[in-house]
């Protein structure tokens, strides 16, 4: 039997909410992806954890017996990770991210953090788009740079930058010679999409709210920035980016143009709400100080 902590985390969330949609929103994953993972766990265990009803779910007897132990396992793992980090002579603060940050924020924050806590060092961790919390949800990151929307109830965020969205496309795309592009002109274009596990974040970068109910055309699915740009270069579709990231990911053969008619993208710093460690607070403070004097990395 090969049960992952992720499965237990999903099980506990559904057991707390007794509703798959609310649990999916809490975990920031899509409801179909959550249901699939619960079914995987039930197959591994050999019994049902929930009784599915038309409007909600209830725990089975087996699920009721498993819940306190699953909760205790997750809490023990969180404590174990924190104890392991604190045991190191030189302590580490893991900063998760899905894309390069740039904008002067990361470099300046790391410098100020090191001045305040010299025995600590910052470890940068690149997380793929299947986890929109960039490692916060599973405890593998201490703080994270994330793109909104990220709304799990146990994660706090603070917006750092608001930037207009641009579209990245091959240089020879028919729209590439325009200075700006109305989003309506992109409705029939194939888009590079984030994985379904990205939930609302996938919808945001597909601009689903600006499509008037029309489903996007998906040309490819990509789990990382490198995969996105490989797909664009291969002619599989176009993608929306934050304007700052267009400057960071300047690739040969790819053009970016501002898009008219979309709300801005928001880059945020995120942390687990109940994480009151000094190092986490120090990094957030260092980042806030760095915002007052930003220069390019």
PDB file of C-alpha atoms in Angstrom:
ATOM      1  CA  UNK A   1       0.000   0.000   0.000  1.00  0.00           C
ATOM      2  CA  UNK A   2       1.425   3.387  -1.039  1.00  0.00           C
ATOM      3  CA  UNK A   3      -0.601   6.165   0.583  1.00  0.00           C
ATOM      4  CA  UNK A   4       0.817   9.670   0.242  1.00  0.00           C
ATOM      5  CA  UNK A   5       0.497  12.544   2.700  1.00  0.00           C
ATOM      6  CA  UNK A   6      -1.320  14.448  -0.047  1.00  0.00           C
ATOM      7  CA  UNK A   7      -4.054  11.815   0.001  1.00  0.00           C
ATOM      8  CA  UNK A   8      -4.428  12.154   3.768  1.00  0.00           C
ATOM      9  CA  UNK A   9      -4.555  15.939   3.484  1.00  0.00           C
ATOM     10  CA  UNK A  10      -7.307  15.677   0.870  1.00  0.00           C
ATOM     11  CA  UNK A  11      -9.209  13.159   2.984  1.00  0.00           C
ATOM     12  CA  UNK A  12      -9.079  15.363   6.087  1.00  0.00           C
ATOM     13  CA  UNK A  13     -10.271  18.417   4.133  1.00  0.00           C
ATOM     14  CA  UNK A  14     -13.289  16.550   2.721  1.00  0.00           C
ATOM     15  CA  UNK A  15     -14.022  15.074   6.147  1.00  0.00           C
ATOM     16  CA  UNK A  16     -13.940  18.564   7.703  1.00  0.00           C
ATOM     17  CA  UNK A  17     -16.152  20.136   5.047  1.00  0.00           C
ATOM     18  CA  UNK A  18     -18.331  17.106   4.199  1.00  0.00           C
ATOM     19  CA  UNK A  19     -18.562  18.647   0.752  1.00  0.00           C
ATOM     20  CA  UNK A  20     -16.234  18.053  -2.188  1.00  0.00           C
ATOM     21  CA  UNK A  21     -16.630  21.488  -3.765  1.00  0.00           C
ATOM     22  CA  UNK A  22     -15.923  23.382  -0.521  1.00  0.00           C
ATOM     23  CA  UNK A  23     -12.976  21.100   0.233  1.00  0.00           C
ATOM     24  CA  UNK A  24     -11.582  21.661  -3.261  1.00  0.00           C
ATOM     25  CA  UNK A  25     -11.822  25.429  -2.785  1.00  0.00           C
ATOM     26  CA  UNK A  26     -10.080  25.135   0.577  1.00  0.00           C
ATOM     27  CA  UNK A  27      -7.271  23.080  -0.976  1.00  0.00           C
ATOM     28  CA  UNK A  28      -7.165  25.206  -4.106  1.00  0.00           C
ATOM     29  CA  UNK A  29      -7.585  22.241  -6.448  1.00  0.00           C
ATOM     30  CA  UNK A  30     -10.334  21.433  -8.889  1.00  0.00           C
ATOM     31  CA  UNK A  31     -13.275  19.394  -7.613  1.00  0.00           C
ATOM     32  CA  UNK A  32     -12.771  16.600 -10.221  1.00  0.00           C
ATOM     33  CA  UNK A  33      -9.081  16.329  -9.280  1.00  0.00           C
ATOM     34  CA  UNK A  34      -9.970  16.089  -5.579  1.00  0.00           C
ATOM     35  CA  UNK A  35     -12.621  13.429  -6.214  1.00  0.00           C
ATOM     36  CA  UNK A  36     -10.131  11.438  -8.267  1.00  0.00           C
ATOM     37  CA  UNK A  37      -7.512  11.507  -5.504  1.00  0.00           C
ATOM     38  CA  UNK A  38     -10.053  10.399  -2.885  1.00  0.00           C
ATOM     39  CA  UNK A  39     -11.006   7.465  -5.124  1.00  0.00           C
ATOM     40  CA  UNK A  40      -7.313   6.575  -5.449  1.00  0.00           C
ATOM     41  CA  UNK A  41      -6.995   6.569  -1.656  1.00  0.00           C
ATOM     42  CA  UNK A  42     -10.105   4.402  -1.265  1.00  0.00           C
ATOM     43  CA  UNK A  43      -8.738   1.894  -3.786  1.00  0.00           C
ATOM     44  CA  UNK A  44      -5.432   1.753  -1.902  1.00  0.00           C
ATOM     45  CA  UNK A  45      -7.232   1.178   1.407  1.00  0.00           C
ATOM     46  CA  UNK A  46      -9.761  -1.271   0.019  1.00  0.00           C
ATOM     47  CA  UNK A  47     -12.830   0.440   1.477  1.00  0.00           C
ATOM     48  CA  UNK A  48     -14.971   3.542   1.023  1.00  0.00           C
ATOM     49  CA  UNK A  49     -14.267   6.574   3.189  1.00  0.00           C
ATOM     50  CA  UNK A  50     -17.362   8.555   2.252  1.00  0.00           C
ATOM     51  CA  UNK A  51     -20.943   7.889   1.378  1.00  0.00           C
ATOM     52  CA  UNK A  52     -21.763  10.152  -1.575  1.00  0.00           C
ATOM     53  CA  UNK A  53     -25.144  11.863  -1.490  1.00  0.00           C
ATOM     54  CA  UNK A  54     -26.805  14.261  -3.917  1.00  0.00           C
ATOM     55  CA  UNK A  55     -25.847  17.433  -2.014  1.00  0.00           C
ATOM     56  CA  UNK A  56     -23.104  16.368   0.384  1.00  0.00           C
ATOM     57  CA  UNK A  57     -21.136  13.419   1.738  1.00  0.00           C
ATOM     58  CA  UNK A  58     -20.905  11.658   5.091  1.00  0.00           C
ATOM     59  CA  UNK A  59     -18.099   9.616   6.563  1.00  0.00           C
ATOM     60  CA  UNK A  60     -18.429   5.849   6.537  1.00  0.00           C
ATOM     61  CA  UNK A  61     -17.586   3.921   9.681  1.00  0.00           C
ATOM     62  CA  UNK A  62     -14.121   3.278   8.260  1.00  0.00           C
ATOM     63  CA  UNK A  63     -13.683   6.961   7.431  1.00  0.00           C
ATOM     64  CA  UNK A  64     -14.738   7.979  10.936  1.00  0.00           C
ATOM     65  CA  UNK A  65     -12.170   5.610  12.431  1.00  0.00           C
ATOM     66  CA  UNK A  66      -9.411   6.843  10.106  1.00  0.00           C
ATOM     67  CA  UNK A  67      -9.982  10.594  10.543  1.00  0.00           C
ATOM     68  CA  UNK A  68      -8.333  11.200  13.956  1.00  0.00           C
ATOM     69  CA  UNK A  69      -5.309   9.090  13.006  1.00  0.00           C
ATOM     70  CA  UNK A  70      -4.934  10.826   9.632  1.00  0.00           C
ATOM     71  CA  UNK A  71      -5.155  14.226  11.331  1.00  0.00           C
ATOM     72  CA  UNK A  72      -2.561  13.184  13.911  1.00  0.00           C
ATOM     73  CA  UNK A  73      -0.250  11.899  11.155  1.00  0.00           C
ATOM     74  CA  UNK A  74      -0.370  15.217   9.294  1.00  0.00           C
ATOM     75  CA  UNK A  75       0.251  17.196  12.480  1.00  0.00           C
ATOM     76  CA  UNK A  76       3.156  14.908  13.425  1.00  0.00           C
ATOM     77  CA  UNK A  77       4.709  15.356   9.988  1.00  0.00           C
ATOM     78  CA  UNK A  78       4.470  19.148  10.282  1.00  0.00           C
ATOM     79  CA  UNK A  79       6.200  18.981  13.679  1.00  0.00           C
ATOM     80  CA  UNK A  80       8.848  16.629  12.343  1.00  0.00           C
ATOM     81  CA  UNK A  81       9.677  18.918   9.422  1.00  0.00           C
ATOM     82  CA  UNK A  82       9.968  21.936  11.691  1.00  0.00           C
ATOM     83  CA  UNK A  83      12.132  20.050  14.184  1.00  0.00           C
ATOM     84  CA  UNK A  84      14.431  18.849  11.404  1.00  0.00           C
ATOM     85  CA  UNK A  85      14.868  22.356  10.062  1.00  0.00           C
ATOM     86  CA  UNK A  86      15.563  23.795  13.503  1.00  0.00           C
ATOM     87  CA  UNK A  87      18.104  21.064  14.285  1.00  0.00           C
ATOM     88  CA  UNK A  88      20.491  22.355  11.644  1.00  0.00           C
ATOM     89  CA  UNK A  89      23.324  24.570  12.896  1.00  0.00           C
ATOM     90  CA  UNK A  90      22.650  26.824   9.945  1.00  0.00           C
ATOM     91  CA  UNK A  91      18.890  27.006   9.666  1.00  0.00           C
ATOM     92  CA  UNK A  92      17.073  27.186   6.362  1.00  0.00           C
ATOM     93  CA  UNK A  93      14.034  29.123   5.240  1.00  0.00           C
ATOM     94  CA  UNK A  94      12.536  27.540   2.133  1.00  0.00           C
ATOM     95  CA  UNK A  95      10.973  30.030  -0.277  1.00  0.00           C
ATOM     96  CA  UNK A  96       8.700  28.447  -2.862  1.00  0.00           C
ATOM     97  CA  UNK A  97       7.930  29.901  -6.287  1.00  0.00           C
ATOM     98  CA  UNK A  98       6.565  28.773  -9.635  1.00  0.00           C
ATOM     99  CA  UNK A  99       8.279  31.333 -11.825  1.00  0.00           C
ATOM    100  CA  UNK A 100      11.247  33.655 -11.512  1.00  0.00           C
ATOM    101  CA  UNK A 101      10.352  36.601  -9.282  1.00  0.00           C
ATOM    102  CA  UNK A 102      12.728  39.404 -10.300  1.00  0.00           C
ATOM    103  CA  UNK A 103      11.378  42.956  -9.888  1.00  0.00           C
ATOM    104  CA  UNK A 104      14.155  43.578  -7.345  1.00  0.00           C
ATOM    105  CA  UNK A 105      12.068  41.920  -4.639  1.00  0.00           C
ATOM    106  CA  UNK A 106      13.818  38.626  -4.094  1.00  0.00           C
ATOM    107  CA  UNK A 107      17.424  39.832  -4.056  1.00  0.00           C
ATOM    108  CA  UNK A 108      16.801  42.738  -1.680  1.00  0.00           C
ATOM    109  CA  UNK A 109      14.614  40.706   0.664  1.00  0.00           C
ATOM    110  CA  UNK A 110      17.238  37.966   0.921  1.00  0.00           C
ATOM    111  CA  UNK A 111      19.942  40.515   1.710  1.00  0.00           C
ATOM    112  CA  UNK A 112      17.895  42.154   4.483  1.00  0.00           C
ATOM    113  CA  UNK A 113      16.841  38.783   5.879  1.00  0.00           C
ATOM    114  CA  UNK A 114      20.483  37.644   6.101  1.00  0.00           C
ATOM    115  CA  UNK A 115      21.401  40.830   7.940  1.00  0.00           C
ATOM    116  CA  UNK A 116      18.665  40.245  10.516  1.00  0.00           C
ATOM    117  CA  UNK A 117      19.149  36.467  10.942  1.00  0.00           C
ATOM    118  CA  UNK A 118      22.750  35.644   9.953  1.00  0.00           C
ATOM    119  CA  UNK A 119      22.504  31.998  11.061  1.00  0.00           C
ATOM    120  CA  UNK A 120      19.703  31.408   8.602  1.00  0.00           C
ATOM    121  CA  UNK A 121      19.987  30.990   4.868  1.00  0.00           C
ATOM    122  CA  UNK A 122      17.305  31.193   2.207  1.00  0.00           C
ATOM    123  CA  UNK A 123      16.750  28.177  -0.026  1.00  0.00           C
ATOM    124  CA  UNK A 124      14.784  28.825  -3.206  1.00  0.00           C
ATOM    125  CA  UNK A 125      12.500  26.008  -4.331  1.00  0.00           C
ATOM    126  CA  UNK A 126      10.864  25.862  -7.745  1.00  0.00           C
ATOM    127  CA  UNK A 127       7.430  24.210  -7.593  1.00  0.00           C
ATOM    128  CA  UNK A 128       5.379  23.185 -10.608  1.00  0.00           C
ATOM    129  CA  UNK A 129       1.898  24.520 -11.317  1.00  0.00           C
ATOM    130  CA  UNK A 130       0.096  21.465  -9.907  1.00  0.00           C
ATOM    131  CA  UNK A 131       0.513  23.163  -6.501  1.00  0.00           C
ATOM    132  CA  UNK A 132      -0.655  26.803  -6.723  1.00  0.00           C
ATOM    133  CA  UNK A 133       0.471  27.355  -3.116  1.00  0.00           C
ATOM    134  CA  UNK A 134       4.109  26.733  -4.160  1.00  0.00           C
ATOM    135  CA  UNK A 135       4.758  24.211  -1.400  1.00  0.00           C
ATOM    136  CA  UNK A 136       2.863  25.841   1.469  1.00  0.00           C
ATOM    137  CA  UNK A 137       0.003  23.356   1.439  1.00  0.00           C
ATOM    138  CA  UNK A 138       2.234  20.316   1.931  1.00  0.00           C
ATOM    139  CA  UNK A 139       4.756  22.024   4.212  1.00  0.00           C
ATOM    140  CA  UNK A 140       7.718  21.855   1.818  1.00  0.00           C
ATOM    141  CA  UNK A 141       7.966  25.664   1.668  1.00  0.00           C
ATOM    142  CA  UNK A 142       7.971  28.125   4.561  1.00  0.00           C
ATOM    143  CA  UNK A 143       6.918  31.188   2.569  1.00  0.00           C
ATOM    144  CA  UNK A 144       6.149  31.473  -1.119  1.00  0.00           C
ATOM    145  CA  UNK A 145       5.774  33.876  -3.999  1.00  0.00           C
ATOM    146  CA  UNK A 146       2.402  33.044  -5.544  1.00  0.00           C
ATOM    147  CA  UNK A 147       0.040  34.419  -8.139  1.00  0.00           C
ATOM    148  CA  UNK A 148      -3.504  35.197  -7.090  1.00  0.00           C
ATOM    149  CA  UNK A 149      -6.074  33.803  -6.754  1.00  0.00           C
ATOM    150  CA  UNK A 150      -4.833  31.660  -3.877  1.00  0.00           C
ATOM    151  CA  UNK A 151      -7.529  31.351  -1.234  1.00  0.00           C
ATOM    152  CA  UNK A 152      -7.069  28.337   1.046  1.00  0.00           C
ATOM    153  CA  UNK A 153      -8.409  29.391   4.414  1.00  0.00           C
ATOM    154  CA  UNK A 154      -5.197  28.430   6.253  1.00  0.00           C
ATOM    155  CA  UNK A 155      -2.888  30.494   4.009  1.00  0.00           C
ATOM    156  CA  UNK A 156      -2.456  34.262   4.276  1.00  0.00           C
ATOM    157  CA  UNK A 157      -1.254  36.468   1.429  1.00  0.00           C
ATOM    158  CA  UNK A 158      -0.175  40.040   0.793  1.00  0.00           C
ATOM    159  CA  UNK A 159      -0.094  41.522  -2.682  1.00  0.00           C
ATOM    160  CA  UNK A 160       3.319  42.787  -3.794  1.00  0.00           C
ATOM    161  CA  UNK A 161       2.717  43.852  -7.396  1.00  0.00           C
ATOM    162  CA  UNK A 162      -0.213  44.408  -9.737  1.00  0.00           C
ATOM    163  CA  UNK A 163       0.708  44.140 -13.410  1.00  0.00           C
ATOM    164  CA  UNK A 164      -1.255  44.076 -16.621  1.00  0.00           C
ATOM    165  CA  UNK A 165      -1.421  40.818 -18.507  1.00  0.00           C
ATOM    166  CA  UNK A 166       0.323  40.334 -21.848  1.00  0.00           C
ATOM    167  CA  UNK A 167       0.081  37.567 -24.424  1.00  0.00           C
ATOM    168  CA  UNK A 168       3.141  35.600 -25.536  1.00  0.00           C
ATOM    169  CA  UNK A 169       3.116  34.177 -29.059  1.00  0.00           C
ATOM    170  CA  UNK A 170       5.531  33.148 -31.824  1.00  0.00           C
ATOM    171  CA  UNK A 171       7.173  36.034 -33.695  1.00  0.00           C
ATOM    172  CA  UNK A 172       5.377  35.050 -36.909  1.00  0.00           C
ATOM    173  CA  UNK A 173       1.897  34.997 -35.351  1.00  0.00           C
ATOM    174  CA  UNK A 174      -0.637  37.079 -37.374  1.00  0.00           C
ATOM    175  CA  UNK A 175      -1.307  39.307 -34.329  1.00  0.00           C
ATOM    176  CA  UNK A 176       2.351  39.872 -33.444  1.00  0.00           C
ATOM    177  CA  UNK A 177       2.620  43.136 -35.429  1.00  0.00           C
ATOM    178  CA  UNK A 178       0.018  44.902 -33.262  1.00  0.00           C
ATOM    179  CA  UNK A 179       1.011  47.250 -30.449  1.00  0.00           C
ATOM    180  CA  UNK A 180      -1.887  46.034 -28.241  1.00  0.00           C
ATOM    181  CA  UNK A 181      -4.406  43.231 -28.644  1.00  0.00           C
ATOM    182  CA  UNK A 182      -8.031  43.244 -27.431  1.00  0.00           C
ATOM    183  CA  UNK A 183      -8.745  39.994 -25.630  1.00  0.00           C
ATOM    184  CA  UNK A 184     -11.740  39.364 -27.885  1.00  0.00           C
ATOM    185  CA  UNK A 185      -9.274  38.875 -30.748  1.00  0.00           C
ATOM    186  CA  UNK A 186      -7.726  35.978 -28.836  1.00  0.00           C
ATOM    187  CA  UNK A 187     -10.916  34.041 -28.094  1.00  0.00           C
ATOM    188  CA  UNK A 188     -10.412  31.527 -30.896  1.00  0.00           C
ATOM    189  CA  UNK A 189      -6.678  31.090 -30.286  1.00  0.00           C
ATOM    190  CA  UNK A 190      -5.418  27.826 -28.749  1.00  0.00           C
ATOM    191  CA  UNK A 191      -4.008  28.533 -25.279  1.00  0.00           C
ATOM    192  CA  UNK A 192      -1.310  26.826 -23.236  1.00  0.00           C
ATOM    193  CA  UNK A 193      -3.105  25.884 -20.009  1.00  0.00           C
ATOM    194  CA  UNK A 194      -1.902  25.102 -16.508  1.00  0.00           C
ATOM    195  CA  UNK A 195      -2.695  21.592 -15.204  1.00  0.00           C
ATOM    196  CA  UNK A 196      -6.264  21.016 -13.943  1.00  0.00           C
ATOM    197  CA  UNK A 197      -4.888  20.731 -10.391  1.00  0.00           C
ATOM    198  CA  UNK A 198      -4.128  24.471 -10.543  1.00  0.00           C
ATOM    199  CA  UNK A 199      -7.877  25.127 -10.150  1.00  0.00           C
ATOM    200  CA  UNK A 200      -8.816  28.803 -10.157  1.00  0.00           C
ATOM    201  CA  UNK A 201      -5.295  29.804 -11.161  1.00  0.00           C
ATOM    202  CA  UNK A 202      -5.694  27.836 -14.397  1.00  0.00           C
ATOM    203  CA  UNK A 203      -8.931  29.723 -15.087  1.00  0.00           C
ATOM    204  CA  UNK A 204      -7.269  33.073 -14.348  1.00  0.00           C
ATOM    205  CA  UNK A 205      -4.447  32.567 -16.851  1.00  0.00           C
ATOM    206  CA  UNK A 206      -6.976  31.383 -19.434  1.00  0.00           C
ATOM    207  CA  UNK A 207      -8.994  34.559 -18.673  1.00  0.00           C
ATOM    208  CA  UNK A 208     -12.114  32.418 -18.353  1.00  0.00           C
ATOM    209  CA  UNK A 209     -14.042  35.311 -16.775  1.00  0.00           C
ATOM    210  CA  UNK A 210     -13.551  37.447 -19.906  1.00  0.00           C
ATOM    211  CA  UNK A 211     -14.757  34.854 -22.423  1.00  0.00           C
ATOM    212  CA  UNK A 212     -18.479  35.476 -22.114  1.00  0.00           C
ATOM    213  CA  UNK A 213     -19.143  31.824 -21.315  1.00  0.00           C
ATOM    214  CA  UNK A 214     -17.134  30.471 -24.245  1.00  0.00           C
ATOM    215  CA  UNK A 215     -14.838  27.581 -23.399  1.00  0.00           C
ATOM    216  CA  UNK A 216     -11.148  28.167 -24.139  1.00  0.00           C
ATOM    217  CA  UNK A 217      -9.390  26.223 -26.864  1.00  0.00           C
ATOM    218  CA  UNK A 218      -6.596  24.248 -25.157  1.00  0.00           C
ATOM    219  CA  UNK A 219      -3.570  23.702 -27.363  1.00  0.00           C
ATOM    220  CA  UNK A 220      -1.379  22.104 -24.683  1.00  0.00           C
ATOM    221  CA  UNK A 221      -1.028  21.713 -20.903  1.00  0.00           C
ATOM    222  CA  UNK A 222       2.204  22.813 -19.203  1.00  0.00           C
ATOM    223  CA  UNK A 223       3.335  22.340 -15.609  1.00  0.00           C
ATOM    224  CA  UNK A 224       6.229  24.823 -15.552  1.00  0.00           C
ATOM    225  CA  UNK A 225       7.443  28.028 -17.193  1.00  0.00           C
ATOM    226  CA  UNK A 226       9.947  26.130 -19.331  1.00  0.00           C
ATOM    227  CA  UNK A 227       7.209  23.810 -20.594  1.00  0.00           C
ATOM    228  CA  UNK A 228       5.045  26.842 -21.423  1.00  0.00           C
ATOM    229  CA  UNK A 229       7.679  28.449 -23.618  1.00  0.00           C
ATOM    230  CA  UNK A 230       8.576  25.173 -25.306  1.00  0.00           C
ATOM    231  CA  UNK A 231       4.898  24.781 -26.232  1.00  0.00           C
ATOM    232  CA  UNK A 232       4.718  28.327 -27.617  1.00  0.00           C
ATOM    233  CA  UNK A 233       7.894  27.815 -29.668  1.00  0.00           C
ATOM    234  CA  UNK A 234       6.397  24.599 -31.042  1.00  0.00           C
ATOM    235  CA  UNK A 235       3.352  26.531 -32.256  1.00  0.00           C
ATOM    236  CA  UNK A 236       0.905  24.793 -29.913  1.00  0.00           C
ATOM    237  CA  UNK A 237      -0.729  27.983 -28.677  1.00  0.00           C
ATOM    238  CA  UNK A 238      -0.384  31.331 -26.940  1.00  0.00           C
ATOM    239  CA  UNK A 239      -0.295  32.160 -23.231  1.00  0.00           C
ATOM    240  CA  UNK A 240      -1.051  35.050 -20.898  1.00  0.00           C
ATOM    241  CA  UNK A 241       1.749  36.339 -18.667  1.00  0.00           C
ATOM    242  CA  UNK A 242       2.224  39.089 -16.125  1.00  0.00           C
ATOM    243  CA  UNK A 243       4.035  41.997 -17.738  1.00  0.00           C
ATOM    244  CA  UNK A 244       6.987  41.651 -15.360  1.00  0.00           C
ATOM    245  CA  UNK A 245       7.431  37.994 -16.260  1.00  0.00           C
ATOM    246  CA  UNK A 246       7.460  38.833 -19.959  1.00  0.00           C
ATOM    247  CA  UNK A 247      10.673  40.756 -19.266  1.00  0.00           C
ATOM    248  CA  UNK A 248      12.155  37.925 -17.211  1.00  0.00           C
ATOM    249  CA  UNK A 249      11.357  35.246 -19.803  1.00  0.00           C
ATOM    250  CA  UNK A 250      12.550  37.002 -22.937  1.00  0.00           C
ATOM    251  CA  UNK A 251      13.016  34.069 -25.339  1.00  0.00           C
ATOM    252  CA  UNK A 252      14.194  34.110 -28.988  1.00  0.00           C
ATOM    253  CA  UNK A 253      11.339  33.666 -31.445  1.00  0.00           C
ATOM    254  CA  UNK A 254       8.649  34.708 -28.949  1.00  0.00           C
ATOM    255  CA  UNK A 255       6.872  38.073 -28.897  1.00  0.00           C
ATOM    256  CA  UNK A 256       4.755  39.560 -26.102  1.00  0.00           C
ATOM    257  CA  UNK A 257       2.038  42.176 -26.531  1.00  0.00           C
ATOM    258  CA  UNK A 258      -0.200  43.910 -23.945  1.00  0.00           C
ATOM    259  CA  UNK A 259      -3.787  42.655 -23.847  1.00  0.00           C
ATOM    260  CA  UNK A 260      -6.729  45.052 -23.557  1.00  0.00           C
ATOM    261  CA  UNK A 261      -9.787  44.150 -21.496  1.00  0.00           C
ATOM    262  CA  UNK A 262      -8.337  42.010 -18.706  1.00  0.00           C
ATOM    263  CA  UNK A 263      -7.919  42.619 -14.982  1.00  0.00           C
ATOM    264  CA  UNK A 264      -4.315  42.865 -13.710  1.00  0.00           C
ATOM    265  CA  UNK A 265      -2.291  39.933 -12.423  1.00  0.00           C
ATOM    266  CA  UNK A 266      -1.289  40.048  -8.747  1.00  0.00           C
ATOM    267  CA  UNK A 267       2.001  38.729  -7.379  1.00  0.00           C
ATOM    268  CA  UNK A 268       1.790  38.015  -3.651  1.00  0.00           C
ATOM    269  CA  UNK A 269       3.838  36.707  -0.765  1.00  0.00           C
ATOM    270  CA  UNK A 270       2.078  33.864   1.064  1.00  0.00           C
ATOM    271  CA  UNK A 271       2.576  32.018   4.338  1.00  0.00           C
ATOM    272  CA  UNK A 272       0.685  29.566   6.510  1.00  0.00           C
ATOM    273  CA  UNK A 273      -1.579  31.625   8.764  1.00  0.00           C
ATOM    274  CA  UNK A 274      -0.671  29.707  11.922  1.00  0.00           C
ATOM    275  CA  UNK A 275       3.097  29.838  11.273  1.00  0.00           C
ATOM    276  CA  UNK A 276       4.349  32.394  13.784  1.00  0.00           C
ATOM    277  CA  UNK A 277       8.068  31.555  13.589  1.00  0.00           C
ATOM    278  CA  UNK A 278      10.468  34.481  13.783  1.00  0.00           C
ATOM    279  CA  UNK A 279      12.164  33.588  10.479  1.00  0.00           C
ATOM    280  CA  UNK A 280       8.895  33.666   8.554  1.00  0.00           C
ATOM    281  CA  UNK A 281       8.001  37.060  10.005  1.00  0.00           C
ATOM    282  CA  UNK A 282      11.540  38.340   9.348  1.00  0.00           C
ATOM    283  CA  UNK A 283      11.382  37.403   5.665  1.00  0.00           C
ATOM    284  CA  UNK A 284       7.999  39.063   5.261  1.00  0.00           C
ATOM    285  CA  UNK A 285       9.347  42.197   6.943  1.00  0.00           C
ATOM    286  CA  UNK A 286      12.469  42.157   4.772  1.00  0.00           C
ATOM    287  CA  UNK A 287      10.299  41.847   1.694  1.00  0.00           C
ATOM    288  CA  UNK A 288       8.114  44.744   2.782  1.00  0.00           C
ATOM    289  CA  UNK A 289      11.185  46.905   3.275  1.00  0.00           C
ATOM    290  CA  UNK A 290      12.515  45.918  -0.153  1.00  0.00           C
ATOM    291  CA  UNK A 291       9.328  47.134  -1.827  1.00  0.00           C
ATOM    292  CA  UNK A 292      10.227  50.725  -1.040  1.00  0.00           C
ATOM    293  CA  UNK A 293      13.340  50.672  -3.212  1.00  0.00           C
ATOM    294  CA  UNK A 294      13.039  48.247  -6.121  1.00  0.00           C
ATOM    295  CA  UNK A 295      15.635  47.831  -8.877  1.00  0.00           C
ATOM    296  CA  UNK A 296      15.950  45.146 -11.571  1.00  0.00           C
ATOM    297  CA  UNK A 297      17.677  41.874 -10.641  1.00  0.00           C
TER     298      UNK A 297
END
